[in-house]
Coordinates of C-alpha atoms in Angstrom, one line a residue:
L1 CA -6.5 -29.4 19.2
Y2 CA -8.2 -26.1 19.8
M3 CA -9.5 -27.4 23.1
L4 CA -6.2 -28.7 24.4
R5 CA -4.9 -25.3 25.4
G6 CA -5.9 -25.1 29.0
D7 CA -3.8 -22.1 29.9
T8 CA -4.0 -19.1 27.5
K9 CA -0.7 -17.7 29.0
Q10 CA 1.1 -20.8 27.6
S11 CA 1.6 -22.1 24.1
L12 CA -0.3 -25.1 22.9
L13 CA 2.8 -27.3 23.2
S14 CA 3.6 -26.1 26.7
S15 CA 0.1 -26.6 27.9
L16 CA -0.1 -30.1 26.2
Y17 CA 3.3 -31.1 27.8
G18 CA 2.1 -30.0 31.3
Y19 CA -1.1 -32.1 31.1
C20 CA 0.7 -35.1 29.6
K21 CA 3.3 -35.0 32.4
K22 CA 0.6 -34.7 35.2
Y23 CA -1.9 -37.2 33.8
W24 CA 0.3 -39.7 31.9
G25 CA -1.3 -42.6 33.9
L26 CA -4.8 -41.7 32.7
I27 CA -3.6 -41.1 29.1
L28 CA -1.5 -44.3 28.9
S29 CA -4.2 -46.6 30.4
A30 CA -6.8 -45.0 28.1
L31 CA -4.6 -45.7 25.2
I32 CA -4.3 -49.4 26.2
G33 CA -8.0 -49.6 27.0
S34 CA -8.9 -48.1 23.6
Y35 CA -7.1 -50.9 21.8
L36 CA -8.7 -53.5 23.9
G37 CA -12.1 -51.9 23.4
V38 CA -11.9 -51.8 19.6
S39 CA -10.8 -55.4 19.7
L40 CA -13.8 -56.3 21.8
L41 CA -16.1 -54.5 19.3
L42 CA -15.0 -56.9 16.7
I43 CA -16.0 -60.1 18.7
L44 CA -18.8 -58.9 21.2
N45 CA -22.3 -57.8 20.6
E46 CA -22.3 -54.0 21.0
G47 CA -25.7 -54.1 22.6
Y48 CA -24.4 -55.7 25.8
L49 CA -21.5 -53.2 26.0
K50 CA -23.9 -50.2 25.6
L51 CA -26.3 -51.7 28.2
A52 CA -23.5 -52.2 30.7
M53 CA -22.2 -48.6 30.1
G54 CA -25.7 -47.1 30.5
V55 CA -26.3 -48.9 33.8
L56 CA -23.0 -47.8 35.3
I57 CA -23.5 -44.2 34.3
L58 CA -27.0 -44.2 35.6
L59 CA -25.8 -45.6 39.0
Y60 CA -23.2 -42.9 39.2
V61 CA -25.6 -40.1 38.4
A62 CA -28.1 -41.5 41.0
D63 CA -25.2 -41.6 43.6
Q64 CA -24.8 -37.8 43.2
F65 CA -28.2 -37.2 44.9
R66 CA -26.9 -38.8 48.1
Q67 CA -25.9 -36.5 50.9
R68 CA -22.4 -37.8 50.6
P69 CA -21.8 -38.7 46.9
L70 CA -18.8 -40.8 45.8
Q71 CA -15.5 -38.9 46.0
I72 CA -12.4 -40.4 44.4
S73 CA -8.8 -39.4 45.2
A74 CA -6.6 -38.3 42.2
S75 CA -4.1 -41.1 42.8
L76 CA -2.1 -42.9 40.1
R77 CA -4.0 -46.1 40.8
N78 CA -7.3 -44.5 40.2
M79 CA -6.0 -42.8 37.0
L80 CA -5.0 -46.2 35.7
I81 CA -8.3 -47.9 36.6
F82 CA -10.6 -45.2 35.2
G83 CA -8.4 -44.6 32.2
L84 CA -8.4 -48.2 31.3
L85 CA -12.2 -48.4 31.9
A86 CA -12.8 -45.3 29.8
G87 CA -10.6 -46.6 27.1
V88 CA -12.3 -50.0 26.8
I89 CA -15.8 -48.5 26.9
G90 CA -14.7 -45.7 24.5
G91 CA -13.1 -48.0 22.0
A92 CA -16.0 -50.5 22.1
T93 CA -19.0 -48.1 22.1
N94 CA -17.4 -44.8 20.9
A95 CA -18.4 -43.2 24.2
M96 CA -15.3 -42.5 26.3
A97 CA -16.4 -39.1 27.7
P98 CA -18.9 -40.4 30.3
F99 CA -16.4 -42.4 32.3
L100 CA -13.7 -39.7 32.1
M101 CA -16.3 -37.2 33.3
M102 CA -17.2 -39.4 36.2
Y103 CA -13.6 -39.6 37.3
L104 CA -12.8 -36.0 36.8
L105 CA -15.9 -34.7 38.5
S106 CA -15.4 -37.1 41.4
T107 CA -11.8 -35.8 41.9
Q108 CA -13.0 -32.2 42.0
H109 CA -11.1 -31.1 38.8
S110 CA -11.8 -27.6 37.3
K111 CA -14.0 -27.3 34.2
T112 CA -11.0 -26.4 32.2
D113 CA -9.0 -29.4 33.3
I114 CA -12.1 -31.7 32.7
V115 CA -12.4 -30.4 29.1
V116 CA -8.7 -30.6 28.2
I117 CA -8.1 -34.0 29.7
S118 CA -11.3 -35.4 28.1
N119 CA -10.4 -34.1 24.7
L120 CA -6.8 -35.3 24.9
N121 CA -8.0 -38.9 25.7
F122 CA -10.6 -38.6 23.0
I123 CA -8.0 -37.8 20.4
I124 CA -5.9 -40.8 21.5
S125 CA -9.0 -43.1 21.4
K126 CA -9.9 -41.9 17.8
L127 CA -6.4 -42.5 16.6
I128 CA -6.5 -46.1 18.0
Q129 CA -9.9 -46.6 16.4
L130 CA -8.7 -45.4 13.0
A131 CA -5.6 -47.6 13.2
V132 CA -7.5 -50.8 14.1
L133 CA -10.6 -50.2 12.0
Y134 CA -8.8 -48.8 8.9
P135 CA -9.6 -51.9 6.8
V136 CA -13.3 -51.4 7.6
I137 CA -13.2 -47.7 6.9
Q138 CA -11.6 -48.4 3.5
Q139 CA -14.8 -50.3 2.6
F140 CA -17.0 -47.2 3.1
S141 CA -19.1 -46.1 0.2
H142 CA -18.8 -42.5 -1.2
I143 CA -22.0 -41.6 0.6
Q144 CA -20.7 -42.9 3.9
F145 CA -17.6 -40.8 3.5
K146 CA -19.7 -37.7 2.8
V147 CA -21.8 -38.4 6.0
L148 CA -18.6 -38.9 8.0
A149 CA -17.2 -35.6 6.7
L150 CA -20.4 -33.8 7.6
I151 CA -20.4 -35.2 11.1
C152 CA -16.8 -34.1 11.6
I153 CA -17.6 -30.5 10.5
I154 CA -20.7 -30.3 12.7
S155 CA -18.7 -31.8 15.6
M156 CA -15.9 -29.2 15.3
L157 CA -18.4 -26.4 15.1
M158 CA -20.2 -27.6 18.3
V159 CA -16.8 -27.9 20.0
Y160 CA -16.1 -24.2 19.3
I161 CA -19.6 -23.2 20.5
G162 CA -19.1 -25.3 23.6
S163 CA -15.9 -23.6 24.4
L164 CA -17.5 -20.2 24.2
I165 CA -20.3 -21.3 26.6
R166 CA -17.9 -22.9 29.0
K167 CA -16.1 -19.6 29.5
Q168 CA -19.4 -17.9 30.5
I169 CA -20.7 -20.3 33.1
S170 CA -19.7 -21.2 36.7
Q171 CA -18.1 -24.4 37.9
T172 CA -21.3 -25.3 39.7
L173 CA -23.5 -24.8 36.6
F174 CA -21.0 -26.7 34.5
K175 CA -21.2 -29.7 36.8
Q176 CA -25.0 -29.6 36.7
I177 CA -25.0 -29.5 32.9
V178 CA -22.6 -32.5 32.8
F179 CA -24.7 -34.5 35.3
T180 CA -27.8 -33.8 33.2
L181 CA -26.1 -34.9 30.0
L182 CA -24.7 -38.0 31.6
G183 CA -28.2 -38.9 32.7
F184 CA -29.6 -38.6 29.2
M185 CA -26.6 -40.5 27.7
A186 CA -27.2 -43.3 30.2
L187 CA -30.9 -43.7 29.3
Y188 CA -30.1 -43.5 25.6
A189 CA -27.3 -46.1 25.9
I190 CA -29.6 -48.5 27.8
A191 CA -32.4 -48.0 25.3
Q192 CA -30.0 -48.5 22.4
G193 CA -28.5 -51.6 24.0
L194 CA -31.7 -53.2 24.7
F195 CA -32.8 -52.6 21.0
I196 CA -29.7 -54.1 19.7
I197 CA -30.0 -57.2 22.0
Q198 CA -33.6 -57.6 21.0
T199 CA -32.6 -57.6 17.4
S200 CA -29.5 -59.8 17.8
P201 CA -29.4 -61.5 21.2
A202 CA -26.2 -63.4 20.7
L203 CA -23.3 -62.3 22.9
L204 CA -20.6 -63.0 20.4
I205 CA -20.6 -61.7 16.8

């Protein structure tokens, strides 16, 4: 919620309303995609999903080294396509951010817009995951709940630190950092996917 205030001159609700009104297509399709993604997670081997995600991200990062990298128009159709894709991948692999970043960077959005829109869709994805996976979460042990709480606390701290860093860097440096992180995430997802497939090669659970 702290990251959803894109304009410091506006209240949180006003800022949130403005982004929802402008990017409703992206948000709605991500909501639907998240539900589909979580449903896929229950029937498909996660390894194949991670492998596909890693390959797609790596292709996008490699494309940025071309003289004329991929540019996407900020149309409603593209919002729906990338929102649905980000939602499905995010719901199935818990990694919505890469595909949202790919869309938002390719449509030349500002770093503030990228952060706010990404976090707004992230919250929606988490709510869907909590709703669908609630029976599974109820079976967590006491230690697992402690680990989950620790991860949440560390994540919130990193979000705050990240917001401070974002204010101090230029748009160009921000994009370079994001591209670098996307590259590392792609390689990690591919390695993780291959390991899972090697351990359990079946496509369906």
